[in-house]
Structures are given as C-alpha cells and as structure tokens.
C-alpha cells in the first residue's frame, strides 16, 4: 500500500479531523473557489457578531474578535464537521455575562481553559453520542428560554437607557427597564429601529445578503456624519486593537481552579450541546456526517486557544454555519478562510468598526435571538404528548428563571436518564 492509499484509508478514522478527510477525497480548484467565497462572506458576517457577543457578555469588543479568529480557525482545522463555523455565540452571552459580572475576566479565562480540557475529555471518552440523547423538547425549551433572556438583555442598548449595572436576573432586569424608561434616547431608538428594519428586510429577500453588515454601515455612517449623541463602540470602549495579543496563560492555582470548576463545567456542557446541535443541522443540509467525538476534541482545543489569546468561550455557531452552507462552503477550508477574513478586517478597518452604534448591535442580537428561538417548533411541541409538554415547559422555565448554568446541567441529567432508559428497555424489547 503506497503512501496516498494509506492516507486515504485513514479518512474514516473517527478522531481524524474532517479537513484531512475532505482533502483526501480530492480537492479541486472549483471547490476552493466555493470555499473562498463562502469563507470571506461569513467572515464579514462574523465581524459585527463577534463584537456584539463580547459587548453583551460585559467585555470589550476585541475579545469577541480574538475568539472568532483563534477559535474559528482551530474548530475548522481540528473539528469533526466539514462545514462548522466556530466562534463566540449568542448561546454563551447570558452565562458569560453572569460570570464576568460576578468574578471578572480572569475567572472567565481560566473557566474557558478548563472547559476546553473537559471538552477534550468528553471526546476522548466518546461522550459525543450522549449529547444526542438530550430529548428534543428539552433542547427546544432550552433554546427558546435562552432566546427570551438574550432578547430582553438588549433592551437597554436598543432604547438607549441609562443603566449602570444591568441585573442578570430576568425579572430584575425588566424592573430596571421600567424604572429607567424616562432615560430613553429617541435618536438611539430611531437608529436601532432603522437597523432592525434593514436586517429583517434583507433577511426576507435573501439569507445570502449580510444584512447586519449593511445595517451597521448605514447607521454607523449616519451616526458619524451627523455626529449623533448616541453611544458607539468608541465612546463606550475606546479604540479596538488591530492585532492579536501574544498568548498568555490565565492565572492558575489549584484552589482557584476548584472554585472556577462549576462554571467551567457549565461552559463545557453548553459548548458541547450547541456545537453538536449545529453539526447535526449542518449534516441535514449537506448530506455529510460529522464525527461527534472529534468535534468535541476540536472544540476543546479551540477554547484553550481562545483563552490563551484573551478570548471568550467558543462553540459551533448555527446561524453562521447555515450561512456558510447556503453560500457554497463544503469543506473546513471555508471556516479557515472565515477566520483569516476576520483577522484581515480588524487589521485594516478597526477605526471604522469603532463607529458602530450600540443600538445597531443590539438590533443584530435581537434578530439572532429571534432566529434562535424557533417559535414554530416550540408551539408544535406544545401540541404534542403530555410528556413532551412537561419537558418543554420545565426546560424553558429553568433557563429563563433559574439561570443558564443550572439549565444546562438539568439538560445533561435529562440526557443521561434518556440514555439509560433506552439501554434498559432495549434488552426487554
């Protein structure tokens, strides 16, 4: 057996990254052009989203950009899905915000590093299939509850309210909005509404059109030209770094790691669930079949890399992965190009990105939350069996009212129970 034959024989190995599998099957110039077009387009789409997710996690925008570059590159290079686009995601915003508000970034950096290690262990011990046993009503309730919390978190910037510290609790947050409604900024509301209208209109016309980018260009240009008195990235956070920082290990001690571990577990479980859900959706659109355990290992290494470069937790991003497929991406090369595109964009256009209005970014995240919610599926499950309704409502309320960390852990418990139940009844059947 010659060298090429041996390499091709390895392509079905369950822990082999999909980039090797795809290249072994033959990679043509036309495939590269498709990946190039998809990668550049998704990179452009990812730029504002990365900043949005970081800002609404209580951090500076560049931390989202670092994550999109480093984690996005590693997820595509080392993951088990051909078309997965990785980076910061809306699913993490509420969890990360709670951690940052309570403990600060150093805590989050170590939690992300430890979560990466846990994800690698999940993959090594082949726990990828276990995630697929989470009952679908639980996933639907979880994502809809998360979407509700995420959407309500954007009201402050959407309306331009003056609130110093936004409460993480849903009901406390609503109380703050009511108490501060007199601080509403009419100009900010107009900019937010214009952004939302542009995004929704272009999204209806074609999902290939990057509505978020166009909305930001228009509203950012108007804000700068007319010098509108509304908050932008520049006025709130200052200058955006135009290059990656050198890799740095987070502060570590055994005592500190033990205290951080519960948050690391929540990040790892949420990342595993979100990435494998995204990969499964991608499989249904392309006909490919992802390697769940390899994907978890890739996600783990990506989160470690993100932590070292000052980033935040990363996972597979459903919306960007879907866009990648629709534009023509079919191999991990498109994901690698996506990460390179974000890097080039911040190197060349960081001063322009600083002019983005926070209201426009809030509008983007509201659309992300709405798309995440899948209301149609939620209502369909409500019409299902009593068991499905109970699982749906419990997971929805747990996510919206009890906190994301607890909801993720309850979801894992549901997966274990479902897995054991199937194993127990199979011999009887």
Tab-separated table of C-alpha atoms in Angstrom:
chain	number	residue	atom	x	y	z
A	1	UNK	CA	0.000	0.000	0.000
A	2	UNK	CA	1.548	3.317	-1.098
A	3	UNK	CA	1.557	6.492	0.977
A	4	UNK	CA	-1.502	8.048	-0.707
A	5	UNK	CA	-3.531	4.879	-0.225
A	6	UNK	CA	-2.619	4.800	3.456
A	7	UNK	CA	-3.665	8.410	3.904
A	8	UNK	CA	-6.988	7.721	2.162
A	9	UNK	CA	-7.524	4.669	4.358
A	10	UNK	CA	-7.283	6.920	7.418
A	11	UNK	CA	-10.120	9.197	6.340
A	12	UNK	CA	-12.801	7.142	8.083
A	13	UNK	CA	-10.897	7.136	11.381
A	14	UNK	CA	-13.322	8.628	13.954
A	15	UNK	CA	-10.800	11.011	15.544
A	16	UNK	CA	-9.307	12.315	12.296
A	17	UNK	CA	-10.170	15.985	11.666
A	18	UNK	CA	-12.556	16.479	8.764
A	19	UNK	CA	-10.171	18.835	6.970
A	20	UNK	CA	-7.895	15.837	6.289
A	21	UNK	CA	-10.826	13.665	5.222
A	22	UNK	CA	-12.078	16.327	2.817
A	23	UNK	CA	-8.655	16.894	1.259
A	24	UNK	CA	-8.038	13.155	0.881
A	25	UNK	CA	-11.199	12.800	-1.187
A	26	UNK	CA	-9.817	15.208	-3.758
A	27	UNK	CA	-9.928	18.971	-3.501
A	28	UNK	CA	-10.464	20.794	-6.788
A	29	UNK	CA	-9.898	24.432	-7.711
A	30	UNK	CA	-13.661	24.933	-8.079
A	31	UNK	CA	-14.108	23.606	-4.527
A	32	UNK	CA	-11.552	26.132	-3.332
A	33	UNK	CA	-13.369	28.980	-5.090
A	34	UNK	CA	-16.647	27.963	-3.425
A	35	UNK	CA	-14.934	27.787	-0.032
A	36	UNK	CA	-13.205	31.119	-0.668
A	37	UNK	CA	-16.479	32.889	-1.481
A	38	UNK	CA	-18.264	31.342	1.499
A	39	UNK	CA	-15.365	31.947	3.903
A	40	UNK	CA	-14.982	35.628	3.020
A	41	UNK	CA	-18.736	36.267	3.209
A	42	UNK	CA	-19.140	34.508	6.554
A	43	UNK	CA	-16.049	36.320	7.848
A	44	UNK	CA	-17.704	39.644	7.020
A	45	UNK	CA	-20.900	38.483	8.758
A	46	UNK	CA	-18.903	37.307	11.797
A	47	UNK	CA	-17.155	40.633	12.403
A	48	UNK	CA	-20.095	42.527	13.966
A	49	UNK	CA	-21.473	39.399	15.641
A	50	UNK	CA	-18.168	38.721	17.400
A	51	UNK	CA	-18.158	42.239	18.818
A	52	UNK	CA	-21.856	42.075	19.742
A	53	UNK	CA	-21.424	38.849	21.710
A	54	UNK	CA	-18.407	40.199	23.590
A	55	UNK	CA	-20.025	43.552	24.408
A	56	UNK	CA	-23.210	41.961	25.702
A	57	UNK	CA	-21.146	39.499	27.712
A	58	UNK	CA	-19.854	42.506	29.654
A	59	UNK	CA	-16.462	42.612	27.904
A	60	UNK	CA	-14.642	44.738	25.327
A	61	UNK	CA	-15.374	44.030	21.629
A	62	UNK	CA	-11.888	42.819	20.738
A	63	UNK	CA	-12.288	39.757	22.985
A	64	UNK	CA	-15.007	38.560	20.643
A	65	UNK	CA	-12.781	39.235	17.638
A	66	UNK	CA	-9.883	37.273	19.160
A	67	UNK	CA	-12.272	34.369	19.714
A	68	UNK	CA	-13.610	34.484	16.178
A	69	UNK	CA	-10.077	34.388	14.764
A	70	UNK	CA	-8.354	31.862	17.039
A	71	UNK	CA	-11.228	29.539	17.942
A	72	UNK	CA	-12.784	29.832	14.476
A	73	UNK	CA	-9.501	28.718	12.902
A	74	UNK	CA	-8.934	25.808	15.310
A	75	UNK	CA	-12.514	24.499	15.133
A	76	UNK	CA	-12.274	24.268	11.336
A	77	UNK	CA	-8.738	22.853	11.384
A	78	UNK	CA	-9.233	20.228	14.112
A	79	UNK	CA	-13.002	19.626	14.320
A	80	UNK	CA	-15.165	16.764	13.131
A	81	UNK	CA	-17.610	18.701	10.940
A	82	UNK	CA	-16.900	19.727	7.362
A	83	UNK	CA	-18.837	22.963	7.374
A	84	UNK	CA	-18.937	24.077	11.014
A	85	UNK	CA	-18.188	27.760	11.615
A	86	UNK	CA	-16.947	28.327	15.136
A	87	UNK	CA	-16.536	31.347	17.352
A	88	UNK	CA	-18.376	33.280	20.047
A	89	UNK	CA	-22.098	32.535	20.077
A	90	UNK	CA	-25.312	34.009	21.398
A	91	UNK	CA	-25.861	30.883	23.483
A	92	UNK	CA	-22.929	31.882	25.720
A	93	UNK	CA	-23.826	35.546	26.253
A	94	UNK	CA	-26.006	35.158	29.345
A	95	UNK	CA	-23.704	32.646	31.040
A	96	UNK	CA	-20.545	34.644	30.314
A	97	UNK	CA	-22.182	37.912	31.408
A	98	UNK	CA	-23.138	36.383	34.761
A	99	UNK	CA	-19.603	35.046	35.299
A	100	UNK	CA	-17.918	38.328	34.325
A	101	UNK	CA	-20.225	40.470	36.462
A	102	UNK	CA	-19.673	38.274	39.492
A	103	UNK	CA	-15.999	37.316	39.174
A	104	UNK	CA	-14.268	39.250	36.366
A	105	UNK	CA	-12.374	38.224	33.233
A	106	UNK	CA	-9.529	36.317	34.935
A	107	UNK	CA	-12.101	33.891	36.313
A	108	UNK	CA	-13.698	33.511	32.872
A	109	UNK	CA	-10.324	32.958	31.179
A	110	UNK	CA	-9.485	30.039	33.469
A	111	UNK	CA	-13.041	28.679	33.203
A	112	UNK	CA	-12.705	28.714	29.399
A	113	UNK	CA	-9.338	26.941	29.601
A	114	UNK	CA	-10.718	24.260	31.941
A	115	UNK	CA	-13.846	23.911	29.784
A	116	UNK	CA	-11.568	23.228	26.829
A	117	UNK	CA	-9.866	20.446	28.774
A	118	UNK	CA	-13.245	18.973	29.733
A	119	UNK	CA	-14.414	19.017	26.108
A	120	UNK	CA	-11.274	17.133	25.078
A	121	UNK	CA	-12.018	14.530	27.770
A	122	UNK	CA	-15.629	14.285	26.540
A	123	UNK	CA	-14.276	13.470	23.089
A	124	UNK	CA	-11.614	11.015	24.286
A	125	UNK	CA	-14.192	9.091	26.342
A	126	UNK	CA	-16.642	9.152	23.409
A	127	UNK	CA	-19.375	11.121	25.116
A	128	UNK	CA	-20.367	12.831	21.872
A	129	UNK	CA	-23.185	10.373	21.280
A	130	UNK	CA	-24.558	11.029	24.784
A	131	UNK	CA	-25.278	14.653	23.894
A	132	UNK	CA	-27.566	13.428	21.109
A	133	UNK	CA	-29.725	11.718	23.749
A	134	UNK	CA	-30.902	15.052	25.157
A	135	UNK	CA	-34.680	14.915	24.482
A	136	UNK	CA	-35.702	17.293	21.687
A	137	UNK	CA	-38.356	19.070	23.822
A	138	UNK	CA	-35.593	19.857	26.344
A	139	UNK	CA	-33.397	21.358	23.601
A	140	UNK	CA	-36.330	23.370	22.220
A	141	UNK	CA	-37.315	24.700	25.660
A	142	UNK	CA	-33.699	25.497	26.452
A	143	UNK	CA	-33.029	27.420	23.223
A	144	UNK	CA	-36.337	29.319	23.416
A	145	UNK	CA	-35.716	30.278	27.054
A	146	UNK	CA	-32.198	31.352	26.150
A	147	UNK	CA	-33.557	33.427	23.259
A	148	UNK	CA	-36.002	35.182	25.613
A	149	UNK	CA	-33.261	36.081	28.097
A	150	UNK	CA	-30.932	37.157	25.288
A	151	UNK	CA	-33.540	39.360	23.628
A	152	UNK	CA	-34.591	41.082	26.856
A	153	UNK	CA	-30.918	41.783	27.602
A	154	UNK	CA	-30.713	44.015	24.507
A	155	UNK	CA	-33.498	46.423	25.502
A	156	UNK	CA	-31.096	48.753	27.369
A	157	UNK	CA	-28.913	49.486	24.317
A	158	UNK	CA	-31.832	49.272	21.873
A	159	UNK	CA	-33.644	52.091	23.698
A	160	UNK	CA	-30.503	53.916	24.847
A	161	UNK	CA	-31.441	53.640	28.530
A	162	UNK	CA	-29.008	54.916	31.189
A	163	UNK	CA	-28.484	51.902	33.464
A	164	UNK	CA	-25.088	51.449	35.110
A	165	UNK	CA	-25.239	47.749	36.028
A	166	UNK	CA	-27.805	45.546	34.319
A	167	UNK	CA	-29.064	42.735	36.575
A	168	UNK	CA	-28.545	39.174	35.264
A	169	UNK	CA	-31.937	38.025	36.597
A	170	UNK	CA	-34.755	38.283	34.029
A	171	UNK	CA	-37.375	39.823	36.317
A	172	UNK	CA	-34.924	42.221	37.989
A	173	UNK	CA	-33.862	43.322	34.529
A	174	UNK	CA	-37.444	44.075	33.499
A	175	UNK	CA	-37.864	46.070	36.717
A	176	UNK	CA	-34.770	48.129	35.856
A	177	UNK	CA	-36.134	48.903	32.395
A	178	UNK	CA	-39.418	50.146	33.856
A	179	UNK	CA	-37.625	52.246	36.482
A	180	UNK	CA	-35.319	53.871	33.890
A	181	UNK	CA	-37.719	54.256	30.961
A	182	UNK	CA	-37.565	58.045	31.424
A	183	UNK	CA	-33.900	57.942	30.263
A	184	UNK	CA	-34.873	56.665	26.794
A	185	UNK	CA	-32.797	58.225	23.986
A	186	UNK	CA	-35.119	58.913	20.988
A	187	UNK	CA	-32.232	59.138	18.497
A	188	UNK	CA	-30.837	55.812	19.701
A	189	UNK	CA	-34.277	54.235	19.312
A	190	UNK	CA	-34.535	55.537	15.737
A	191	UNK	CA	-31.080	54.156	14.852
A	192	UNK	CA	-31.992	50.812	16.440
A	193	UNK	CA	-35.303	50.632	14.555
A	194	UNK	CA	-33.634	51.515	11.248
A	195	UNK	CA	-31.030	48.776	11.832
A	196	UNK	CA	-33.695	46.229	12.739
A	197	UNK	CA	-35.782	47.120	9.674
A	198	UNK	CA	-32.795	46.800	7.318
A	199	UNK	CA	-31.781	43.421	8.744
A	200	UNK	CA	-35.310	41.975	8.628
A	201	UNK	CA	-35.958	43.298	5.108
A	202	UNK	CA	-32.718	41.914	3.680
A	203	UNK	CA	-33.121	38.643	5.574
A	204	UNK	CA	-36.523	38.223	3.924
A	205	UNK	CA	-35.080	38.980	0.484
A	206	UNK	CA	-32.134	36.584	0.701
A	207	UNK	CA	-30.230	34.889	3.503
A	208	UNK	CA	-27.041	35.319	1.470
A	209	UNK	CA	-27.158	39.118	1.875
A	210	UNK	CA	-25.264	40.176	5.045
A	211	UNK	CA	-27.991	42.416	6.456
A	212	UNK	CA	-26.098	43.014	9.700
A	213	UNK	CA	-23.109	44.477	7.864
A	214	UNK	CA	-25.273	46.701	5.658
A	215	UNK	CA	-27.260	47.938	8.673
A	216	UNK	CA	-24.067	48.808	10.533
A	217	UNK	CA	-22.522	50.588	7.542
A	218	UNK	CA	-25.644	52.724	7.046
A	219	UNK	CA	-26.344	53.556	10.709
A	220	UNK	CA	-22.652	53.919	11.558
A	221	UNK	CA	-22.170	56.285	8.619
A	222	UNK	CA	-25.208	58.372	9.578
A	223	UNK	CA	-24.115	58.496	13.224
A	224	UNK	CA	-20.610	59.675	12.317
A	225	UNK	CA	-21.746	62.151	9.623
A	226	UNK	CA	-24.405	63.856	11.749
A	227	UNK	CA	-22.438	63.373	14.999
A	228	UNK	CA	-25.487	61.908	16.689
A	229	UNK	CA	-25.354	61.944	20.525
A	230	UNK	CA	-25.695	58.186	20.939
A	231	UNK	CA	-23.350	55.547	22.327
A	232	UNK	CA	-20.945	53.818	19.949
A	233	UNK	CA	-18.158	51.301	20.481
A	234	UNK	CA	-15.671	54.173	20.517
A	235	UNK	CA	-17.493	56.254	23.163
A	236	UNK	CA	-18.011	53.288	25.481
A	237	UNK	CA	-14.928	51.113	24.983
A	238	UNK	CA	-12.358	53.293	23.229
A	239	UNK	CA	-10.091	52.050	20.448
A	240	UNK	CA	-10.265	48.496	19.083
A	241	UNK	CA	-6.953	46.621	18.947
A	242	UNK	CA	-5.977	45.858	15.344
A	243	UNK	CA	-3.775	42.834	16.084
A	244	UNK	CA	-3.796	39.662	18.171
A	245	UNK	CA	-2.178	39.839	21.627
A	246	UNK	CA	0.646	37.413	22.494
A	247	UNK	CA	-0.562	34.129	24.044
A	248	UNK	CA	-0.723	34.274	27.844
A	249	UNK	CA	-1.695	31.614	30.371
A	250	UNK	CA	-4.527	32.662	32.719
A	251	UNK	CA	-3.691	32.861	36.405
A	252	UNK	CA	-3.766	29.330	37.817
A	253	UNK	CA	-3.676	27.744	41.242
A	254	UNK	CA	-5.312	24.541	42.456
A	255	UNK	CA	-7.537	26.411	44.893
A	256	UNK	CA	-8.604	28.902	42.214
A	257	UNK	CA	-9.266	26.115	39.690
A	258	UNK	CA	-11.541	24.255	42.130
A	259	UNK	CA	-13.594	27.407	42.668
A	260	UNK	CA	-13.832	28.036	38.921
A	261	UNK	CA	-14.686	24.416	38.008
A	262	UNK	CA	-18.529	24.649	38.267
A	263	UNK	CA	-18.563	27.472	35.710
A	264	UNK	CA	-16.129	25.526	33.516
A	265	UNK	CA	-18.487	22.530	33.576
A	266	UNK	CA	-21.423	24.730	32.521
A	267	UNK	CA	-19.387	26.246	29.673
A	268	UNK	CA	-18.218	22.809	28.502
A	269	UNK	CA	-21.714	21.287	28.568
A	270	UNK	CA	-23.289	24.250	26.798
A	271	UNK	CA	-20.499	24.296	24.216
A	272	UNK	CA	-20.845	20.561	23.572
A	273	UNK	CA	-24.617	20.776	23.196
A	274	UNK	CA	-24.540	23.822	20.916
A	275	UNK	CA	-21.692	22.592	18.689
A	276	UNK	CA	-23.140	19.112	18.143
A	277	UNK	CA	-26.600	20.564	17.531
A	278	UNK	CA	-25.083	22.881	14.923
A	279	UNK	CA	-23.152	19.998	13.333
A	280	UNK	CA	-26.313	17.865	13.193
A	281	UNK	CA	-28.250	20.659	11.470
A	282	UNK	CA	-25.365	21.047	9.017
A	283	UNK	CA	-25.457	17.301	8.258
A	284	UNK	CA	-29.154	17.524	7.401
A	285	UNK	CA	-28.404	20.331	4.928
A	286	UNK	CA	-25.352	18.788	3.229
A	287	UNK	CA	-25.680	15.012	3.497
A	288	UNK	CA	-22.335	14.780	5.311
A	289	UNK	CA	-21.994	13.041	8.666
A	290	UNK	CA	-19.942	14.703	11.370
A	291	UNK	CA	-17.668	12.901	13.854
A	292	UNK	CA	-19.066	13.953	17.255
A	293	UNK	CA	-16.096	12.948	19.388
A	294	UNK	CA	-13.587	14.543	17.031
A	295	UNK	CA	-15.745	17.670	17.040
A	296	UNK	CA	-15.643	17.805	20.846
A	297	UNK	CA	-11.850	17.480	20.841
A	298	UNK	CA	-11.581	20.259	18.256
A	299	UNK	CA	-13.929	22.450	20.276
A	300	UNK	CA	-11.845	21.796	23.384
A	301	UNK	CA	-8.581	22.793	21.715
A	302	UNK	CA	-10.294	25.875	20.276
A	303	UNK	CA	-11.466	27.021	23.711
A	304	UNK	CA	-7.986	26.521	25.139
A	305	UNK	CA	-6.596	28.602	22.269
A	306	UNK	CA	-9.222	31.293	22.799
A	307	UNK	CA	-8.350	31.504	26.500
A	308	UNK	CA	-4.636	31.868	25.749
A	309	UNK	CA	-5.270	34.752	23.333
A	310	UNK	CA	-7.626	36.709	25.575
A	311	UNK	CA	-10.847	35.402	24.063
A	312	UNK	CA	-14.105	34.039	25.425
A	313	UNK	CA	-15.850	30.641	25.193
A	314	UNK	CA	-16.461	29.411	21.655
A	315	UNK	CA	-18.688	26.833	20.020
A	316	UNK	CA	-20.217	25.941	16.684
A	317	UNK	CA	-22.441	28.804	15.520
A	318	UNK	CA	-25.684	27.589	13.949
A	319	UNK	CA	-26.525	30.772	12.010
A	320	UNK	CA	-23.018	31.242	10.564
A	321	UNK	CA	-22.693	27.529	9.792
A	322	UNK	CA	-26.015	27.645	7.935
A	323	UNK	CA	-24.889	30.740	6.010
A	324	UNK	CA	-21.624	29.007	5.111
A	325	UNK	CA	-23.543	26.084	3.601
A	326	UNK	CA	-26.025	28.277	1.730
A	327	UNK	CA	-23.230	30.326	0.144
A	328	UNK	CA	-21.390	27.197	-1.024
A	329	UNK	CA	-18.875	26.184	1.655
A	330	UNK	CA	-18.365	22.420	1.671
A	331	UNK	CA	-15.051	21.803	3.451
A	332	UNK	CA	-13.295	23.119	6.585
A	333	UNK	CA	-11.217	25.350	4.298
A	334	UNK	CA	-14.130	27.818	4.232
A	335	UNK	CA	-14.016	28.021	8.040
A	336	UNK	CA	-10.267	28.644	7.986
A	337	UNK	CA	-10.761	31.403	5.394
A	338	UNK	CA	-13.534	32.865	7.578
A	339	UNK	CA	-11.091	33.232	10.496
A	340	UNK	CA	-8.434	34.759	8.230
A	341	UNK	CA	-11.001	37.231	6.865
A	342	UNK	CA	-11.886	38.487	10.353
A	343	UNK	CA	-8.163	38.924	11.083
A	344	UNK	CA	-7.610	40.963	7.903
A	345	UNK	CA	-10.718	43.072	8.506
A	346	UNK	CA	-9.693	44.176	12.005
A	347	UNK	CA	-6.123	44.814	10.839
A	348	UNK	CA	-7.354	47.149	8.090
A	349	UNK	CA	-10.659	48.576	9.300
A	350	UNK	CA	-10.572	48.699	13.116
A	351	UNK	CA	-11.031	52.531	13.185
A	352	UNK	CA	-14.247	52.209	11.152
A	353	UNK	CA	-15.578	49.414	13.368
A	354	UNK	CA	-15.280	51.739	16.369
A	355	UNK	CA	-18.091	53.904	14.941
A	356	UNK	CA	-20.713	51.159	15.250
A	357	UNK	CA	-23.742	52.355	17.290
A	358	UNK	CA	-24.560	50.110	20.246
A	359	UNK	CA	-28.243	50.323	19.319
A	360	UNK	CA	-27.483	48.774	15.926
A	361	UNK	CA	-25.523	45.971	17.595
A	362	UNK	CA	-28.458	45.374	19.964
A	363	UNK	CA	-30.764	45.095	16.942
A	364	UNK	CA	-28.467	42.449	15.442
A	365	UNK	CA	-28.532	40.405	18.619
A	366	UNK	CA	-32.322	40.688	18.843
A	367	UNK	CA	-32.565	39.120	15.379
A	368	UNK	CA	-30.090	36.414	16.425
A	369	UNK	CA	-32.252	35.687	19.485
A	370	UNK	CA	-35.448	35.543	17.430
A	371	UNK	CA	-33.897	33.169	14.890
A	372	UNK	CA	-32.587	31.035	17.747
A	373	UNK	CA	-35.998	30.726	19.396
A	374	UNK	CA	-37.756	28.703	16.644
A	375	UNK	CA	-41.217	29.653	17.918
A	376	UNK	CA	-42.908	27.440	15.337
A	377	UNK	CA	-41.219	24.328	16.698
A	378	UNK	CA	-41.920	25.434	20.282
A	379	UNK	CA	-45.662	25.703	19.536
A	380	UNK	CA	-45.605	22.367	17.709
A	381	UNK	CA	-44.112	20.610	20.756
A	382	UNK	CA	-46.792	22.217	22.949
A	383	UNK	CA	-49.349	20.342	20.847
A	384	UNK	CA	-47.501	17.045	21.383
A	385	UNK	CA	-47.760	14.495	24.168
A	386	UNK	CA	-48.069	15.410	27.839
A	387	UNK	CA	-44.508	14.200	28.480
A	388	UNK	CA	-43.154	16.455	25.713
A	389	UNK	CA	-45.071	19.465	27.061
A	390	UNK	CA	-43.748	18.923	30.588
A	391	UNK	CA	-40.136	18.621	29.370
A	392	UNK	CA	-40.536	21.683	27.141
A	393	UNK	CA	-42.059	23.945	29.795
A	394	UNK	CA	-39.681	22.814	32.555
A	395	UNK	CA	-36.564	23.406	30.441
A	396	UNK	CA	-37.936	26.765	29.229
A	397	UNK	CA	-38.694	27.999	32.753
A	398	UNK	CA	-35.406	26.644	34.134
A	399	UNK	CA	-33.444	28.570	31.501
A	400	UNK	CA	-35.438	31.795	31.797
A	401	UNK	CA	-35.835	31.876	35.592
A	402	UNK	CA	-33.182	29.712	37.283
A	403	UNK	CA	-30.108	30.591	35.250
A	404	UNK	CA	-28.322	29.112	32.276
A	405	UNK	CA	-25.758	27.085	34.241
A	406	UNK	CA	-28.405	25.130	36.135
A	407	UNK	CA	-30.486	24.679	32.979
A	408	UNK	CA	-27.520	23.138	31.123
A	409	UNK	CA	-26.839	20.740	33.990
A	410	UNK	CA	-30.519	19.723	34.095
A	411	UNK	CA	-30.344	19.129	30.341
A	412	UNK	CA	-27.388	16.794	30.820
A	413	UNK	CA	-29.297	14.948	33.543
A	414	UNK	CA	-32.219	14.531	31.136
A	415	UNK	CA	-29.819	13.132	28.521
A	416	UNK	CA	-28.375	10.596	30.974
A	417	UNK	CA	-31.861	9.486	32.059
A	418	UNK	CA	-32.991	9.159	28.424
A	419	UNK	CA	-29.830	7.214	27.541
A	420	UNK	CA	-30.204	4.796	30.473
A	421	UNK	CA	-33.918	4.364	29.763
A	422	UNK	CA	-33.200	3.336	26.162
A	423	UNK	CA	-30.465	0.946	27.305
A	424	UNK	CA	-32.779	-0.643	29.881
A	425	UNK	CA	-35.776	-1.169	27.603
A	426	UNK	CA	-33.736	-2.365	24.603
A	427	UNK	CA	-32.991	-5.864	26.013
A	428	UNK	CA	-36.672	-6.210	27.029
A	429	UNK	CA	-37.821	-5.257	23.536
